[in-house]
CSV table of C-alpha atoms in Angstrom, one decimal:
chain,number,residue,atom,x,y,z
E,1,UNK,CA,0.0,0.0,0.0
E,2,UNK,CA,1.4,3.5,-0.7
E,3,UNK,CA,0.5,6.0,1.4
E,4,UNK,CA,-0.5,9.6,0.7
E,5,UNK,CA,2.4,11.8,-0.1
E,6,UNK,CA,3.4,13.2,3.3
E,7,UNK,CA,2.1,10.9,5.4
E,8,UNK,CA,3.8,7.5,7.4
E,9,UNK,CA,1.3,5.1,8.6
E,10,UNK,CA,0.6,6.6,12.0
E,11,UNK,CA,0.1,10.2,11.0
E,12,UNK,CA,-2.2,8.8,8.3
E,13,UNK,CA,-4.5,6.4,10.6
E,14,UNK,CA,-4.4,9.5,13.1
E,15,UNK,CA,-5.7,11.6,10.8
E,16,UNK,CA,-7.7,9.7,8.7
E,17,UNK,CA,-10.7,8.0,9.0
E,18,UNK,CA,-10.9,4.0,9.5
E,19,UNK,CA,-12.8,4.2,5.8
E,20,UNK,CA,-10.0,5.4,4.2
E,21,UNK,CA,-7.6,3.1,5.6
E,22,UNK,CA,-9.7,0.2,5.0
E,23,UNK,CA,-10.5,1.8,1.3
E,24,UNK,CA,-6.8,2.4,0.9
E,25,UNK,CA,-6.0,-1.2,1.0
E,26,UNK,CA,-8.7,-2.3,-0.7
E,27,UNK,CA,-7.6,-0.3,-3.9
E,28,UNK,CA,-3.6,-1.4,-3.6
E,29,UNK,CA,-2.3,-2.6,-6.4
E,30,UNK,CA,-0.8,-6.3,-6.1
E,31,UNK,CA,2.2,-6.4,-4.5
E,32,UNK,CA,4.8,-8.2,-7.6
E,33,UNK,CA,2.5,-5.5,-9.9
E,34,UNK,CA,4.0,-2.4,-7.3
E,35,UNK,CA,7.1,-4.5,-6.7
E,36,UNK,CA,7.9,-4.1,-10.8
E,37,UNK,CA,6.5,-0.8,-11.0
E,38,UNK,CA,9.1,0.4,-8.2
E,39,UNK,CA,12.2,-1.5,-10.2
E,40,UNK,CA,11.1,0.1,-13.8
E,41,UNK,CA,10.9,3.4,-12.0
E,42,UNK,CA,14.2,3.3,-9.9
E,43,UNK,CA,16.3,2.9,-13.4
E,44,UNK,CA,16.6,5.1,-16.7
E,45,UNK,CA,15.0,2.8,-19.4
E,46,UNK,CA,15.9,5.5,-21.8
E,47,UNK,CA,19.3,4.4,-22.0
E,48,UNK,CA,20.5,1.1,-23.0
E,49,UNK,CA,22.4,0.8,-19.7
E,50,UNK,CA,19.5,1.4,-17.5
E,51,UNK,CA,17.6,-1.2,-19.7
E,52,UNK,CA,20.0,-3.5,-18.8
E,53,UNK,CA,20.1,-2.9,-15.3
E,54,UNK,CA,16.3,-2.5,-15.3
E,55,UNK,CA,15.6,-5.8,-17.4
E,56,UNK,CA,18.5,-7.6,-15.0
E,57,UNK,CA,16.4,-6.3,-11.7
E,58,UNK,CA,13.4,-7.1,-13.1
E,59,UNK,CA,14.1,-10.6,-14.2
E,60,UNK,CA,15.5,-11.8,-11.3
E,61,UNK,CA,12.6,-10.7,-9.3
E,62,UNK,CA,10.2,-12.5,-11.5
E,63,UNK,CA,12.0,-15.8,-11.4
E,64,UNK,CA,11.7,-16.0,-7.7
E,65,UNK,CA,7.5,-16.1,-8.9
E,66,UNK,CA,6.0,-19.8,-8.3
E,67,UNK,CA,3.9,-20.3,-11.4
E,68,UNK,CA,5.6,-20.1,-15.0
E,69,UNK,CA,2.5,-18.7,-16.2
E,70,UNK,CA,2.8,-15.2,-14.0
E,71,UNK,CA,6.4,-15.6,-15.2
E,72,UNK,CA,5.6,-15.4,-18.8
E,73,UNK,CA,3.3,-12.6,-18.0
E,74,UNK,CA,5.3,-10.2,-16.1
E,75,UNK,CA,8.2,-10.7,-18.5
E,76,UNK,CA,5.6,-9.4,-21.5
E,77,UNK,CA,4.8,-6.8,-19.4
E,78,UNK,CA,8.2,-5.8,-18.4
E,79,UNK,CA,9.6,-5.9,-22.2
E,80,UNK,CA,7.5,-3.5,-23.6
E,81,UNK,CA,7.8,-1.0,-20.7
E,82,UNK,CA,11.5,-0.8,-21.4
E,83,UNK,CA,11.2,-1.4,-25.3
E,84,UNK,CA,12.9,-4.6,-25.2
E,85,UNK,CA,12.6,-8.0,-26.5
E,86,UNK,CA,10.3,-10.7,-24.9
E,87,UNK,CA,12.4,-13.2,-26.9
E,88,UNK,CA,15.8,-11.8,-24.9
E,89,UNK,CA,14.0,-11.3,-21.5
E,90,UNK,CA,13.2,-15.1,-21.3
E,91,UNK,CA,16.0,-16.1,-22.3
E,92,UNK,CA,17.7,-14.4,-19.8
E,93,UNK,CA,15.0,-16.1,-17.6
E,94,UNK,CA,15.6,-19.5,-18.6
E,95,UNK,CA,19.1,-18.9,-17.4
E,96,UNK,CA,18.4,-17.2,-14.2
E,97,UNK,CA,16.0,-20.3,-13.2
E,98,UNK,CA,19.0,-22.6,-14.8
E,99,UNK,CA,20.9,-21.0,-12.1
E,100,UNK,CA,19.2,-20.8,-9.3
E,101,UNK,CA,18.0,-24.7,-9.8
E,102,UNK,CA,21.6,-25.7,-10.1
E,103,UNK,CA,22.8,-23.2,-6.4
E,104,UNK,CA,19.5,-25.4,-5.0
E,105,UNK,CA,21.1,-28.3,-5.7
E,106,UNK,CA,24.4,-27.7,-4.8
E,107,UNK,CA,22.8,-26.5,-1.6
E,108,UNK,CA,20.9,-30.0,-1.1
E,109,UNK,CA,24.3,-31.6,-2.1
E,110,UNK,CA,26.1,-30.0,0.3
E,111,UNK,CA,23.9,-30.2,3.6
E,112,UNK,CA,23.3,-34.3,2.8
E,113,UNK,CA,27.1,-34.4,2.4
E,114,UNK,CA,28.7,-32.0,4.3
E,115,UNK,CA,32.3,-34.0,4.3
E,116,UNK,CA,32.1,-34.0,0.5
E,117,UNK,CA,35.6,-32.2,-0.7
E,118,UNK,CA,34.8,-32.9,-4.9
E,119,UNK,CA,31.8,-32.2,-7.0
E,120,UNK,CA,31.4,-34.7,-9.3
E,121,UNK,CA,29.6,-32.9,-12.5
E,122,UNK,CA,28.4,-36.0,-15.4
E,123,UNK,CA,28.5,-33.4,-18.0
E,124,UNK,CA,32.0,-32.7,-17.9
E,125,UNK,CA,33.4,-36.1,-18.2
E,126,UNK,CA,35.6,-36.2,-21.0
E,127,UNK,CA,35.2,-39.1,-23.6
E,128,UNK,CA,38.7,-40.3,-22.2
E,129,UNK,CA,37.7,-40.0,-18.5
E,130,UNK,CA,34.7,-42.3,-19.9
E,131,UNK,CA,36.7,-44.7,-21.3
E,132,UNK,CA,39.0,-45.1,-18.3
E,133,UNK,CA,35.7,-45.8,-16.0
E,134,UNK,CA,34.3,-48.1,-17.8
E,135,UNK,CA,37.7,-50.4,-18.2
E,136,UNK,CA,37.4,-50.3,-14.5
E,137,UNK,CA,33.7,-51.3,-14.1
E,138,UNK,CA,35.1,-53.8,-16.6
E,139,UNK,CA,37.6,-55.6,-14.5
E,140,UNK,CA,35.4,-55.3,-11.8
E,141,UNK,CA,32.9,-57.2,-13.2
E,142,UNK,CA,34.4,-59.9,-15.1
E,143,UNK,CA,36.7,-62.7,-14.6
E,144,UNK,CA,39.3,-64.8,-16.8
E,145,UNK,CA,41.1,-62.9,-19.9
E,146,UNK,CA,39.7,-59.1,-18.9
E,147,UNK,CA,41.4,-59.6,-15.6
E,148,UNK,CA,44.4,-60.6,-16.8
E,149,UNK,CA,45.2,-57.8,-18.7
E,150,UNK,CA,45.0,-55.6,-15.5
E,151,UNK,CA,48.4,-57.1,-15.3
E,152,UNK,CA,49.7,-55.8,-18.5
E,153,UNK,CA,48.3,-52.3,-17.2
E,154,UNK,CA,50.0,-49.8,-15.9
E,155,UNK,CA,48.8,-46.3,-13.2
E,156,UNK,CA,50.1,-44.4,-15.9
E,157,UNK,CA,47.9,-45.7,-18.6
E,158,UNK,CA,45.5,-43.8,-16.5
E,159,UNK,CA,44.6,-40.2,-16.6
E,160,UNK,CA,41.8,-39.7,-14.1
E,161,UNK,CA,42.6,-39.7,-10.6
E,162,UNK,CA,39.8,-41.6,-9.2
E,163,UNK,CA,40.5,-44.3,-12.2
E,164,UNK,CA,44.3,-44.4,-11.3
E,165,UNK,CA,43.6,-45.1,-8.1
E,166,UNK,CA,41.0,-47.4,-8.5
E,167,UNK,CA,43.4,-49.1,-10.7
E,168,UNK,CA,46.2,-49.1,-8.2
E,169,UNK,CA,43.8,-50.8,-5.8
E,170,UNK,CA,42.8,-53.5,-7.9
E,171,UNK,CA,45.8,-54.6,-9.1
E,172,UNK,CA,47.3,-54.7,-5.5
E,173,UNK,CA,44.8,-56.5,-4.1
E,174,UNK,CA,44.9,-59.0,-7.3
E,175,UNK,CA,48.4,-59.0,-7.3
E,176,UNK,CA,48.2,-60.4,-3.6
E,177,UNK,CA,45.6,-62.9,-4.2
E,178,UNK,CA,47.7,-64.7,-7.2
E,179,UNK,CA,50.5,-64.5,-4.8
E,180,UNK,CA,48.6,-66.0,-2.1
E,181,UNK,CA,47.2,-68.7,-4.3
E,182,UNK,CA,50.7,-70.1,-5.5
């Protein structure tokens, strides 16, 4: 609710009725509609900076909005108060909630496993880092010629670190075995 010019909430109930407090909410604009109107009018959308900044502000408050549909809305609504283009505003939304959906799950990660010293990220395994893991899930598996030729391995046919030590393991602990079965 905005108030009378002049006035702050107690010098305004003093000296105003109960009607026009009561009428004074009753006609306030909802509160992301005065929330947007206050970020458009804090900036100067005339220049292409203060579009930016506007459009940046403005985005980021309407990604914090539960439905996509009052996203979609708001985002129409703000690009043609600053002149700019729906197309650019949601893209810039799609990677503000891209964003914010990966911080949220870094969050989760890192309150279920508070000890955890590596994040582990599937997307940026390399084709090499692939190939290593899988020749390990290999020889863990199987039995006969595939284990034999952990033997003619070496660490340094590794490059991952998890997969070199992994490796390191394995072999010691088959190396011990054959040794123990002679």
């Amino acid at each position: 609710v905005s108030l009378p010019s002049g006035y702050d909430p107690a010098k305004f109930i003093m000296e105003k009725k109960d009607e026009n407090i009561i009428d004074l909410v009753n006609s306030a604009e909802p509160l992301v509609d005065f929330t947007l109107k206050s970020i458009l009018e804090r900036k100067d959308t005339s220049t292409i900076n203060g579009k930016l900044k506007t459009a940046y502000d403005a985005v980021n408050f309407i990604s914090d909005l539960p439905s996509r549909i009052l996203q979609e809305e708001y985002i129409k609504k703000v690009a043609q108060k600053i002149d700019m283009s729906e197309q650019r505003l949601f893209s810039y939304l799609s990677d503000v909630n891209k964003k914010k959906r990966e911080q949220t799950l870094t969050t989760i990660r890192r309150k279920t496993y508070p000890k955890a010293e590596v994040e582990f990220d599937k997307t940026k395994i390399s084709p090499q880092t692939s190939i290593e893991l899988e020749a390990i899930s290999i020889i863990i598996q199987s039995e006969g010629k595939p284990r034999e030729i952990l033997f003619e391995l070496e660490k340094d046919d590794f490059k991952y670190p998890p997969a070199k030590e992994i490796f390191t393991l394995l072999k010691g602990g088959l190396i011990e075995s054959y040794i123990s079965s002679i």
